[in-house]
Tab-separated table of N, CA, C and O in Angstrom:
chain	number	residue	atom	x	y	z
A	2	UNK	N	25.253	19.854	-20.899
A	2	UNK	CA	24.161	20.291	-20.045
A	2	UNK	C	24.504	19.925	-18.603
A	2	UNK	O	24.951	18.824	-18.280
A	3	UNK	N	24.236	21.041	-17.670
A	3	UNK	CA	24.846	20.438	-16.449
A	3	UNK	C	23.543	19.886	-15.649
A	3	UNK	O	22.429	19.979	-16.164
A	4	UNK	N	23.767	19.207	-14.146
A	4	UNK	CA	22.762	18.681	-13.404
A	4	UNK	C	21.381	19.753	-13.286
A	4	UNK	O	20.230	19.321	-13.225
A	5	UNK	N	21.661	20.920	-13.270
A	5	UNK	CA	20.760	22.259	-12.330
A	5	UNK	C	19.510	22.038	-14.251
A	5	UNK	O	18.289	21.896	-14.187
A	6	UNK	N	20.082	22.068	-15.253
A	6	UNK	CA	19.415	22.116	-16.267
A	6	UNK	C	18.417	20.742	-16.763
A	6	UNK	O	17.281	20.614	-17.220
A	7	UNK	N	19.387	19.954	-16.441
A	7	UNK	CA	18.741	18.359	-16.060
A	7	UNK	C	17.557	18.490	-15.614
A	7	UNK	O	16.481	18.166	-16.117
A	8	UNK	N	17.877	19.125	-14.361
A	8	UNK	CA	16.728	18.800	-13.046
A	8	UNK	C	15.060	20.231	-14.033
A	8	UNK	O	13.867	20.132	-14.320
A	9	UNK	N	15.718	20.867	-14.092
A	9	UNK	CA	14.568	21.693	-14.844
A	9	UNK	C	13.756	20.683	-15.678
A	9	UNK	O	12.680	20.129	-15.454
A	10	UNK	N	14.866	20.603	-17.011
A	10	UNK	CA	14.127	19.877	-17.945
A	10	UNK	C	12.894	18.861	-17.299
A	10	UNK	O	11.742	18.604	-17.647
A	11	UNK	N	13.531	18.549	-16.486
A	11	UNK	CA	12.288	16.798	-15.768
A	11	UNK	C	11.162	17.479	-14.794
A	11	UNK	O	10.114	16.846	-14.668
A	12	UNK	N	11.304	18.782	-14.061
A	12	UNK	CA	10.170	19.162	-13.379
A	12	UNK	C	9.403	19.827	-14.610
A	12	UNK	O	9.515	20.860	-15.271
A	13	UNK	N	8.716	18.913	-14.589
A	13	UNK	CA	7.859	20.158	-16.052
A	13	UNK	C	6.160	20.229	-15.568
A	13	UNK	O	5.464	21.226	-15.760
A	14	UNK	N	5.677	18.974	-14.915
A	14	UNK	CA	4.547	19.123	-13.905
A	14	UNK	C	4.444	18.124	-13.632
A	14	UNK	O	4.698	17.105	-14.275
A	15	UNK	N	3.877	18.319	-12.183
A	15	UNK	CA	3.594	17.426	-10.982
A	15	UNK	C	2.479	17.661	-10.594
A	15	UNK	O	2.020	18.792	-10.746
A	16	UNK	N	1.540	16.381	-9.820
A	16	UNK	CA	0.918	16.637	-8.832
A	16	UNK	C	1.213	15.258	-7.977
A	16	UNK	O	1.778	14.240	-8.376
A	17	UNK	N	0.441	15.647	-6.182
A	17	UNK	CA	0.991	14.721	-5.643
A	17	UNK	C	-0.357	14.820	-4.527
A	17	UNK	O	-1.018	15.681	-3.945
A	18	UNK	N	-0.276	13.340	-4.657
A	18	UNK	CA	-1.442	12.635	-3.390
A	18	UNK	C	-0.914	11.803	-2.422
A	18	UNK	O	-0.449	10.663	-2.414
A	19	UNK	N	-1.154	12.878	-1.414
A	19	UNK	CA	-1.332	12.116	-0.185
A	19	UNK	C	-2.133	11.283	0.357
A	19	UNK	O	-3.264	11.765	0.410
A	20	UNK	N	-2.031	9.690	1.019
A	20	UNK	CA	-2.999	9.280	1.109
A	20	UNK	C	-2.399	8.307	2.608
A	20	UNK	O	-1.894	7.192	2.475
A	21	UNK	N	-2.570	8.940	3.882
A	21	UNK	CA	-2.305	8.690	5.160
A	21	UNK	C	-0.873	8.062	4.974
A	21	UNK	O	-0.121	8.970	4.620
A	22	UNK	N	-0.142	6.764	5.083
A	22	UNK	CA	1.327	6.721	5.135
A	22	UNK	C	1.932	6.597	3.749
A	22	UNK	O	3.157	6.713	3.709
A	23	UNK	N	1.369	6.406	2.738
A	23	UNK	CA	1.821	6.596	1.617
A	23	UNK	C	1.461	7.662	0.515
A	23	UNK	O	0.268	7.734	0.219
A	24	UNK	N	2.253	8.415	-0.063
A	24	UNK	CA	2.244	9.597	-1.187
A	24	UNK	C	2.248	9.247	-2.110
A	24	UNK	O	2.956	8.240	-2.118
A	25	UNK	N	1.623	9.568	-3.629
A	25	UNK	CA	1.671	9.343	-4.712
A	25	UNK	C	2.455	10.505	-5.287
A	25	UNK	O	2.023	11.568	-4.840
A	26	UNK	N	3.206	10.615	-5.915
A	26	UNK	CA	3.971	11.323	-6.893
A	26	UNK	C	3.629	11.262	-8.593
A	26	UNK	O	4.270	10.460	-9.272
A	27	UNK	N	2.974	11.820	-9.002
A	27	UNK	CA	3.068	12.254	-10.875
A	27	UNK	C	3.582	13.532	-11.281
A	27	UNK	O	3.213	14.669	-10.987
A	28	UNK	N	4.831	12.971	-12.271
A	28	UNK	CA	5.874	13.904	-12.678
A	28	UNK	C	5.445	13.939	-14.328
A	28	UNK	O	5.503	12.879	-14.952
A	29	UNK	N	5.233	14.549	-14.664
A	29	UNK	CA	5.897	14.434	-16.132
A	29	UNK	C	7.336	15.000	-16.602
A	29	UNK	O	7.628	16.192	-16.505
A	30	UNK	N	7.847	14.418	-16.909
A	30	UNK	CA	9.414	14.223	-17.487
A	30	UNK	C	9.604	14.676	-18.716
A	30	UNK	O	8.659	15.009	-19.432
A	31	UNK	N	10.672	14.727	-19.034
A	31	UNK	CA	11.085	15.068	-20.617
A	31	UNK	C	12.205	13.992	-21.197
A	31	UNK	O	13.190	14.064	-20.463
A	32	UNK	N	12.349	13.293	-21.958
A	32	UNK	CA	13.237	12.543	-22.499
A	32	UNK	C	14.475	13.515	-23.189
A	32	UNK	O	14.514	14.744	-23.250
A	33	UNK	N	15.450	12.528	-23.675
A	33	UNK	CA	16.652	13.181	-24.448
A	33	UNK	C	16.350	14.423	-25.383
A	33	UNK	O	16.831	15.552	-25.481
A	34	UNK	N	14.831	13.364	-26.353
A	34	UNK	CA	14.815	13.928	-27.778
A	34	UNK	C	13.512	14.654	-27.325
A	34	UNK	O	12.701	14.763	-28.245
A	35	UNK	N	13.133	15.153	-26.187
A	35	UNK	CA	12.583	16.609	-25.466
A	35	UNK	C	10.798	15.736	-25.606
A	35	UNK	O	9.803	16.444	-25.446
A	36	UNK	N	10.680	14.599	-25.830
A	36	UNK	CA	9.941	13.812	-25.782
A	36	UNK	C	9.151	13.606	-24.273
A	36	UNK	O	9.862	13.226	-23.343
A	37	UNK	N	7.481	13.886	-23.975
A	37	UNK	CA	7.217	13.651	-22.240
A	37	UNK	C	6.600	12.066	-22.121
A	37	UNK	O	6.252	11.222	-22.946
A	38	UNK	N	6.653	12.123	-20.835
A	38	UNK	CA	6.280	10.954	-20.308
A	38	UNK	C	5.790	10.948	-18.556
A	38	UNK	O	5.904	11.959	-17.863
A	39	UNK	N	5.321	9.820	-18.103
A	39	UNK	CA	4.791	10.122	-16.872
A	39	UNK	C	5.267	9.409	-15.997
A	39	UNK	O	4.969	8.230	-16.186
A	40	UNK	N	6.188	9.665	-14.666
A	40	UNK	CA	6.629	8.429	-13.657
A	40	UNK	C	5.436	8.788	-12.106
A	40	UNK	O	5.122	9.882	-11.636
A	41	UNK	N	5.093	7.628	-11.738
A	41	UNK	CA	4.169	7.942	-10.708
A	41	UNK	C	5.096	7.086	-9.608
A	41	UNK	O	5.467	5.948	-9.895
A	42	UNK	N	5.326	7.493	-8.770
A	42	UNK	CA	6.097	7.546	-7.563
A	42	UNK	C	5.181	7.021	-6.582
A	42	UNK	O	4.164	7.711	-6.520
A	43	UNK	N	5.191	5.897	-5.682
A	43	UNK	CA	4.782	5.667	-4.370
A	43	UNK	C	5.862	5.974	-3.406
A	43	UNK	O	7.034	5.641	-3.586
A	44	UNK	N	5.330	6.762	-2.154
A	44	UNK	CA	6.383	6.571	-1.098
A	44	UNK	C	5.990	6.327	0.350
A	44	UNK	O	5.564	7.242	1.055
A	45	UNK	N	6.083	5.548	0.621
A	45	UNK	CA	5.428	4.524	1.646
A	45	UNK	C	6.295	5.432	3.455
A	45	UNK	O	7.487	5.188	3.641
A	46	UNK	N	6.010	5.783	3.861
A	46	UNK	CA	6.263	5.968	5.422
A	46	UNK	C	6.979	4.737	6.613
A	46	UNK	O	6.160	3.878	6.940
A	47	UNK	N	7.915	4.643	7.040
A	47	UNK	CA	7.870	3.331	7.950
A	47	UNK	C	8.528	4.469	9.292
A	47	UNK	O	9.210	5.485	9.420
A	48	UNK	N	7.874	3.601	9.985
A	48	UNK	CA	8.662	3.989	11.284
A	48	UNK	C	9.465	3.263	11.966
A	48	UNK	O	8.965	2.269	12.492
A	49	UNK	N	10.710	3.480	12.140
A	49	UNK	CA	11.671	2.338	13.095
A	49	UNK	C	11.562	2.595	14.522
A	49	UNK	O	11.231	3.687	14.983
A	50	UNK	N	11.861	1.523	15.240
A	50	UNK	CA	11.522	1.061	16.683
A	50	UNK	C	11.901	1.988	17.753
A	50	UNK	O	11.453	1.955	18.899
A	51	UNK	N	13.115	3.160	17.104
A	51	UNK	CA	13.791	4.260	17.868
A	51	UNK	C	13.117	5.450	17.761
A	51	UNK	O	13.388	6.384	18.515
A	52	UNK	N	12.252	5.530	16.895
A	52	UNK	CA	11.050	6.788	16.243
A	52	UNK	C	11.571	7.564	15.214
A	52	UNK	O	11.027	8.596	14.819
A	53	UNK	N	12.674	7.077	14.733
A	53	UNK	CA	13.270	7.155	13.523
A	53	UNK	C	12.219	6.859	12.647
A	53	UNK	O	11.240	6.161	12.910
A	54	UNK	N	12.563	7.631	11.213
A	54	UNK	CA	11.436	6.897	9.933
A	54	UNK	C	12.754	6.806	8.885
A	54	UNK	O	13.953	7.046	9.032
A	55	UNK	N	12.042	6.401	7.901
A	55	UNK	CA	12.397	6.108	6.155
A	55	UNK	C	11.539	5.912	5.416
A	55	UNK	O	10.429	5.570	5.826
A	56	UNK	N	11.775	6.051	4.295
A	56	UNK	CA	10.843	5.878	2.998
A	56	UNK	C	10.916	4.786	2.133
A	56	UNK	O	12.004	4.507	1.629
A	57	UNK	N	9.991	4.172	1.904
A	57	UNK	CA	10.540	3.051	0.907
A	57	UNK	C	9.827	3.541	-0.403
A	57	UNK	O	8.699	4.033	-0.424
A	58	UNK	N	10.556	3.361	-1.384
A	58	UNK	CA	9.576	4.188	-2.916
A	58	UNK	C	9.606	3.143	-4.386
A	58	UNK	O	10.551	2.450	-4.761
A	59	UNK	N	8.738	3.244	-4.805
A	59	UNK	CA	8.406	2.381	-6.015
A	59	UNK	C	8.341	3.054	-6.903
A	59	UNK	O	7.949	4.100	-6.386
A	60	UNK	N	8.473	3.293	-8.239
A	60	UNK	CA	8.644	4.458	-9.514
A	60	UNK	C	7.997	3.316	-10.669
A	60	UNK	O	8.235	2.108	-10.650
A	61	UNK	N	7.025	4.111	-11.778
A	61	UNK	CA	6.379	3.247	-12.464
A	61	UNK	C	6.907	4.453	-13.396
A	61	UNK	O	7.134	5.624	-13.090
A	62	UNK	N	7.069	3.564	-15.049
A	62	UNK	CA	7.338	5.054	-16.078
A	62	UNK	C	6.215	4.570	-16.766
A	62	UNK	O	5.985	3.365	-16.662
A	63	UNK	N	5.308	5.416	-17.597
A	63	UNK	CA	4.511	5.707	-18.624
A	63	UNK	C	4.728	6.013	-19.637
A	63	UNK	O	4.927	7.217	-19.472
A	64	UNK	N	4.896	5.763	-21.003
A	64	UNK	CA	5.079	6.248	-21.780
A	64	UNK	C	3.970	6.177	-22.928
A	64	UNK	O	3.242	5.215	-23.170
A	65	UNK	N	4.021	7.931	-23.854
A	65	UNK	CA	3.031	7.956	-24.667
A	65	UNK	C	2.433	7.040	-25.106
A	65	UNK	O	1.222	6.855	-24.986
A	66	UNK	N	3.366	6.214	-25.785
A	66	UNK	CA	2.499	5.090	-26.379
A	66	UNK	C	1.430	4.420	-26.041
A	66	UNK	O	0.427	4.070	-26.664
A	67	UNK	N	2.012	4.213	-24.288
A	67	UNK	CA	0.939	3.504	-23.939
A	67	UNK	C	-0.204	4.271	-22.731
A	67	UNK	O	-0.752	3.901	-21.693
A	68	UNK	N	-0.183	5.069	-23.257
A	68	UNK	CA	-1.402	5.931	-21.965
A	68	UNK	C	-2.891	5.230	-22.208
A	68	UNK	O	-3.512	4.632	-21.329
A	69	UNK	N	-3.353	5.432	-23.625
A	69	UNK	CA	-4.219	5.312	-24.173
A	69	UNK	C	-5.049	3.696	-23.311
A	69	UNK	O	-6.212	3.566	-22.928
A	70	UNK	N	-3.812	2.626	-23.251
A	70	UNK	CA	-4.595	1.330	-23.067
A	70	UNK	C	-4.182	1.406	-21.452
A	70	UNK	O	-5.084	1.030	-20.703
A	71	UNK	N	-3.113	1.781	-20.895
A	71	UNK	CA	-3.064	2.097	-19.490
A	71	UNK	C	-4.055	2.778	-18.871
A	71	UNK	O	-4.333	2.537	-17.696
A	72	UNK	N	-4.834	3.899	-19.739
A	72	UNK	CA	-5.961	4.587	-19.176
A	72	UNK	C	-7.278	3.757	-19.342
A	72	UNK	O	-8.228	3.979	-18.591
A	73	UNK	N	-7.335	2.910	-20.211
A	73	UNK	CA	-8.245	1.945	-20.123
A	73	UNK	C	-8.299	1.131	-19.246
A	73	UNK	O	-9.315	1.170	-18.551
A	74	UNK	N	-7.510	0.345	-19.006
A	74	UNK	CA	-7.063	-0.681	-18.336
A	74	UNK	C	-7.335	-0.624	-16.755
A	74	UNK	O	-7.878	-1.421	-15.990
A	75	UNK	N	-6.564	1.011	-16.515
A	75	UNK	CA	-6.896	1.509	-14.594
A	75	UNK	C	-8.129	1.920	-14.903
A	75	UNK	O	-8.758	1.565	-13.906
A	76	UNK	N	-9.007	2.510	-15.730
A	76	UNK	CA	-10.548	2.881	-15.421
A	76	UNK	C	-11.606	1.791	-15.546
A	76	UNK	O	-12.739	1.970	-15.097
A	77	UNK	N	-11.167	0.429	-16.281
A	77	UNK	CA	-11.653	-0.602	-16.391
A	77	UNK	C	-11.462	-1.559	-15.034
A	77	UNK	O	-12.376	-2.350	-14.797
A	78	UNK	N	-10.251	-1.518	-14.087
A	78	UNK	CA	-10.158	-2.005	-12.721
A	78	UNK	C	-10.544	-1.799	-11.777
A	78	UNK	O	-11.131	-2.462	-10.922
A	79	UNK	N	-9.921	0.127	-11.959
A	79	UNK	CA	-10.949	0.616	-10.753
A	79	UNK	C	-12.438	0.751	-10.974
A	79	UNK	O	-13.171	0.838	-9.988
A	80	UNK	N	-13.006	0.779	-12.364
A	80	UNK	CA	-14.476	0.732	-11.562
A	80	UNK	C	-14.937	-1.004	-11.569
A	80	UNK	O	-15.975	-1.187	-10.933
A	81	UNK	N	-14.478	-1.972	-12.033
A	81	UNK	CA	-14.619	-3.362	-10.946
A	81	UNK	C	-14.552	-3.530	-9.984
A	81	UNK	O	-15.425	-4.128	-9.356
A	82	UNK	N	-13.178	-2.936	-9.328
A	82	UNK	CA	-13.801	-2.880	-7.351
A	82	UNK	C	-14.823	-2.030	-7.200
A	82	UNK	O	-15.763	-2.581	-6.627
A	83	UNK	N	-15.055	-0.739	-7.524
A	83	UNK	CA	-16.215	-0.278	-7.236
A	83	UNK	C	-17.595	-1.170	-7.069
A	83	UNK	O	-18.329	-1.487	-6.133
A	84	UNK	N	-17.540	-1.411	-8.566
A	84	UNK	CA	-18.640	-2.283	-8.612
A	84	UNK	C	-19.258	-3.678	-8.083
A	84	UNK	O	-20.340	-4.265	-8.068
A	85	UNK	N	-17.709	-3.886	-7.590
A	85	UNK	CA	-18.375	-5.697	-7.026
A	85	UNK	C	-17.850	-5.344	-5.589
A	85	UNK	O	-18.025	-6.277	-4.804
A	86	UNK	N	-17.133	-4.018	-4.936
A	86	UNK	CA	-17.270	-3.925	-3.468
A	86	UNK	C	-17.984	-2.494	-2.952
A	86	UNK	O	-18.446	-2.288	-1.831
A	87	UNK	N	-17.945	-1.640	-3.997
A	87	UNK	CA	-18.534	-0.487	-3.336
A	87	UNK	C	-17.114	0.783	-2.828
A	87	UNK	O	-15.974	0.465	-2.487
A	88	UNK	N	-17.546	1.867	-2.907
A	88	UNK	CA	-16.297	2.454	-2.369
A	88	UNK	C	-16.175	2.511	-0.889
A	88	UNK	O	-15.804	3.569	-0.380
A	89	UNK	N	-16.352	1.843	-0.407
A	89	UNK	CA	-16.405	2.254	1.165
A	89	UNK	C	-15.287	1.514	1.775
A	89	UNK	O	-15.445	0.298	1.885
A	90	UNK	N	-14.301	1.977	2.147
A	90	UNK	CA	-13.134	1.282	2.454
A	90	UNK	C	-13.323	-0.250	3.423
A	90	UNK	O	-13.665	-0.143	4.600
A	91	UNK	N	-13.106	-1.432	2.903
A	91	UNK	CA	-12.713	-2.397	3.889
A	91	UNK	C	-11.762	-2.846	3.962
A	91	UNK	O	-11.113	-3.339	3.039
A	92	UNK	N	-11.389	-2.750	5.414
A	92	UNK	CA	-9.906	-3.039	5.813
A	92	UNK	C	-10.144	-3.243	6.926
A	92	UNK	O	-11.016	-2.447	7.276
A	93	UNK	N	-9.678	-4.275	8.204
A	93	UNK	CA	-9.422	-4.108	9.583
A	93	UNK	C	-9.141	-2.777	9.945
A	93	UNK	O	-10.048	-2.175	10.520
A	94	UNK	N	-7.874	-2.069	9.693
A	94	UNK	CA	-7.688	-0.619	10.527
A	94	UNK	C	-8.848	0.491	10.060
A	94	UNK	O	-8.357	1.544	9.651
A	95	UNK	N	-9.722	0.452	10.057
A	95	UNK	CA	-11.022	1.243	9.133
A	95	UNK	C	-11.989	0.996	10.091
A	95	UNK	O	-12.697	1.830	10.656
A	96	UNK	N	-11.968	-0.629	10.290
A	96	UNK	CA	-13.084	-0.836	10.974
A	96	UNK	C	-13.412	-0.436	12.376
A	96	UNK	O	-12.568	-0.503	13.270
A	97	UNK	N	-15.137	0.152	12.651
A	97	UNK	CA	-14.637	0.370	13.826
A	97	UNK	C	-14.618	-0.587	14.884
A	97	UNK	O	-13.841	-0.364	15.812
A	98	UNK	N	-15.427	-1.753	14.922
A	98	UNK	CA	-15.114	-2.891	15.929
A	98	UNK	C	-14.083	-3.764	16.258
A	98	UNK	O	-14.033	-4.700	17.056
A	99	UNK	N	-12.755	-2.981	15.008
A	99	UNK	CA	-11.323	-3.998	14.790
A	99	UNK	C	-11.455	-4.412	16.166
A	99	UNK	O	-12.139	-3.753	16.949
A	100	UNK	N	-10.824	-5.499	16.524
A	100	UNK	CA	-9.609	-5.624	17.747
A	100	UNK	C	-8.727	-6.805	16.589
A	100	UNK	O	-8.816	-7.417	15.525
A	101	UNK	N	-7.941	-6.547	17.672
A	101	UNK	CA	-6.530	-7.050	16.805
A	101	UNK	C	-6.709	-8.716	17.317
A	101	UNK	O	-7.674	-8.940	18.048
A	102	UNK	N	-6.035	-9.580	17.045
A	102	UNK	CA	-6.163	-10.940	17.105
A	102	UNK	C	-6.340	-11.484	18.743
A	102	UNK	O	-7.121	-12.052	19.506
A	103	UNK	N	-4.674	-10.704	18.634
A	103	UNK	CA	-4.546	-11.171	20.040
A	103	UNK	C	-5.794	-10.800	21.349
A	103	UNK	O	-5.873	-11.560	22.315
A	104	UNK	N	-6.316	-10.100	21.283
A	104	UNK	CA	-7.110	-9.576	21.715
A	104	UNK	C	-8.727	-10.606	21.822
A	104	UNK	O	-9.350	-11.170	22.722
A	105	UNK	N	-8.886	-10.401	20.269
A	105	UNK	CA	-9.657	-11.928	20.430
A	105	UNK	C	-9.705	-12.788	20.870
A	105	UNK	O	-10.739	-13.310	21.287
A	106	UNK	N	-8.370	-13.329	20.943
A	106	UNK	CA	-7.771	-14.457	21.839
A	106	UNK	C	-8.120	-14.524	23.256
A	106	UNK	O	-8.608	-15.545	23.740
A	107	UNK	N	-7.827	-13.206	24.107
A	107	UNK	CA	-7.929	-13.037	25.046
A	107	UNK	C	-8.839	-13.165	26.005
A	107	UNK	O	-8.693	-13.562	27.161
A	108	UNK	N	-10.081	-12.687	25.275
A	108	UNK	CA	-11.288	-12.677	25.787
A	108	UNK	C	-12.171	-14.324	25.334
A	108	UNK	O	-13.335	-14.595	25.629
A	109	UNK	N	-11.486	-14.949	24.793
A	109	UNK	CA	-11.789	-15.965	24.310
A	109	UNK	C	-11.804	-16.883	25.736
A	109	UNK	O	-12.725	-17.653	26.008
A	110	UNK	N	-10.572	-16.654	26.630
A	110	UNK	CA	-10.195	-17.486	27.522
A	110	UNK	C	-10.844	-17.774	28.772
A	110	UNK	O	-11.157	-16.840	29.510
A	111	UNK	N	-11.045	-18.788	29.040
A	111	UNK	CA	-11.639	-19.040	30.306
A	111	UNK	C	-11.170	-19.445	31.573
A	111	UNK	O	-10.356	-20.369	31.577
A	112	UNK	N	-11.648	-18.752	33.076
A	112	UNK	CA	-10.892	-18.953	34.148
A	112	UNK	C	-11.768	-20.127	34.809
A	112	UNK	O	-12.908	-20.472	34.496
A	113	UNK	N	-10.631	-20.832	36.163
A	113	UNK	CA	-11.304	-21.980	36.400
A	113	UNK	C	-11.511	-21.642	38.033
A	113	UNK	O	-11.399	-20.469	38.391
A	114	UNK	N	-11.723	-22.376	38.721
A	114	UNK	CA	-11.795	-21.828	40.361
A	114	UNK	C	-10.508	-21.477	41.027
A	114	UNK	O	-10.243	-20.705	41.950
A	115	UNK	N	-9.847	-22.205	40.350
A	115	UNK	CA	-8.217	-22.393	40.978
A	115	UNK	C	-7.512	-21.023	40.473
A	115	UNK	O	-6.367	-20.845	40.888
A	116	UNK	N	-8.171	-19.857	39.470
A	116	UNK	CA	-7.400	-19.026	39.100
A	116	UNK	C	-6.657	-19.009	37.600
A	116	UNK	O	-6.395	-18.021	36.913
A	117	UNK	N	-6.379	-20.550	37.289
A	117	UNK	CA	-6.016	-20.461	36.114
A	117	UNK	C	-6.977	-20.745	34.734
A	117	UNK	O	-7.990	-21.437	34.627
A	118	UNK	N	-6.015	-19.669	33.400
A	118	UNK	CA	-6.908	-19.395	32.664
A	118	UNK	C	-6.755	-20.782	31.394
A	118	UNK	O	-5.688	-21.394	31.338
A	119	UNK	N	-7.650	-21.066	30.665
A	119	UNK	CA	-7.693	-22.013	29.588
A	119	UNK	C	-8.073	-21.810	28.400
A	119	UNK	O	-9.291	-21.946	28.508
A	120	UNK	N	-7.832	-21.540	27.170
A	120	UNK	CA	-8.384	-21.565	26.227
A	120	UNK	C	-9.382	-22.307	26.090
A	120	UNK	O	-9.600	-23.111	26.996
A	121	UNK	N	-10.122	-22.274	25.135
A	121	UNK	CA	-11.418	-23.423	25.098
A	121	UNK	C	-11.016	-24.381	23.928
A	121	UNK	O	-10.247	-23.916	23.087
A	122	UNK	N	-11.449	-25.659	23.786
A	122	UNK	CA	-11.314	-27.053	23.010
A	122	UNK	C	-11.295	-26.217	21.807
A	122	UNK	O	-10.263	-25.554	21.700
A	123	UNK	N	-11.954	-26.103	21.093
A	123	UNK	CA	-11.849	-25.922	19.528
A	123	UNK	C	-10.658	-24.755	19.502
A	123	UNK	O	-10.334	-24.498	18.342
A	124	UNK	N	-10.222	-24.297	20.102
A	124	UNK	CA	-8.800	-23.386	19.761
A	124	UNK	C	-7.718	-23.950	19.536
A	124	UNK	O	-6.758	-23.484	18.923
A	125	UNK	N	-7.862	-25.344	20.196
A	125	UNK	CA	-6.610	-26.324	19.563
A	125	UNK	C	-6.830	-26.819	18.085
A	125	UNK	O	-7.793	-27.032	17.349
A	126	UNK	N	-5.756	-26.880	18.032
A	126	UNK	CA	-5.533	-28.240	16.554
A	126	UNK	C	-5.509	-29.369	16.814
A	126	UNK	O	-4.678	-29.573	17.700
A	127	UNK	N	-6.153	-30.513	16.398
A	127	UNK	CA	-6.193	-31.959	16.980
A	127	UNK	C	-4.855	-32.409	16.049
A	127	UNK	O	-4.723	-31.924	14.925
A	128	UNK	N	-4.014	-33.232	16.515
A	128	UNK	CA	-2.508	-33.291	16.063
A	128	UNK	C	-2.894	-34.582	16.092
A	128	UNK	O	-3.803	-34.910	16.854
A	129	UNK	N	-2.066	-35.823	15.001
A	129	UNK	CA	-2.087	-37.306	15.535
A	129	UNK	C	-0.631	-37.795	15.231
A	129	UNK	O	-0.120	-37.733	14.112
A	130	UNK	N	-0.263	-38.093	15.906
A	130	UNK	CA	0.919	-38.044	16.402
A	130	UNK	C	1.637	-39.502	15.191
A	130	UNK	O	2.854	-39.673	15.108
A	131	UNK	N	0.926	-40.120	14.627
A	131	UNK	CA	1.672	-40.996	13.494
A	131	UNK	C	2.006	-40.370	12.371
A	131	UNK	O	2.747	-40.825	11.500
A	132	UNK	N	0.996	-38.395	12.369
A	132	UNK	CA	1.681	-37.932	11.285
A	132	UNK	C	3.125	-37.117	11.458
A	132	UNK	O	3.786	-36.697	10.508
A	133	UNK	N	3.440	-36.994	12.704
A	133	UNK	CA	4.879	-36.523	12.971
A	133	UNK	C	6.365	-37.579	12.772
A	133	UNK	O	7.484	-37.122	13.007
């Protein structure tokens, strides 16, 4: 059997979710003994510093045997987050009042007459110097 027949045999159906920098991939496959099965594909987006990208990808296989308690198992998880957070996405980049740390920081700081700026007392760590 050559590669071109290979590649048939294994596209037998797909679907695929997009979900902002990462894609989900579900293939169903065919084994040797013409046997299916399911690989779900993550493929994650990165961008390098030149505006270059790459993909980084994770592959999970499924097999018959175990759909049955795998399908239990993800409908038994996912509706626990549902249930003890709700579907409403929380995440910092979601939110709309994010600011990023540094930022916090920033406005945190206080100026003095002289121009220069200071953090305030509780932003330090009190250090004692017999534990160094």
């Amino acid at each position: 059997m050559n590669n071109n027949d290979m590649m048939e045999r294994e596209e037998i159906f797909s679907k695929v979710l997009r979900a902002g920098r990462r894609t989900y991939f579900f293939d169903v496959r065919a084994t040797k003994a013409d046997d299916y099965y399911l690989t779900i594909t993550e493929s994650k987006k990165f961008t390098n510093d030149d505006g270059s990208f790459h993909y980084k990808k994770h592959k999970i296989y499924i097999y018959k045997e175990d759909f049955s308690e795998f399908k239990d198992i993800l409908a038994e998880m996912t509706d626990y987050i549902i249930e003890k957070k709700g579907d409403e996405v929380i995440s910092e980049r979601h939110q709309k009042d994010f600011k990023k740390s540094y930022e916090v920081e920033k406005t945190e700081e206080t100026s003095t007459d002289d121009g220069d700026t200071h953090k305030p007392a509780e932003s330090f760590t009190d250090v004692d110097f017999d534990d160094i």
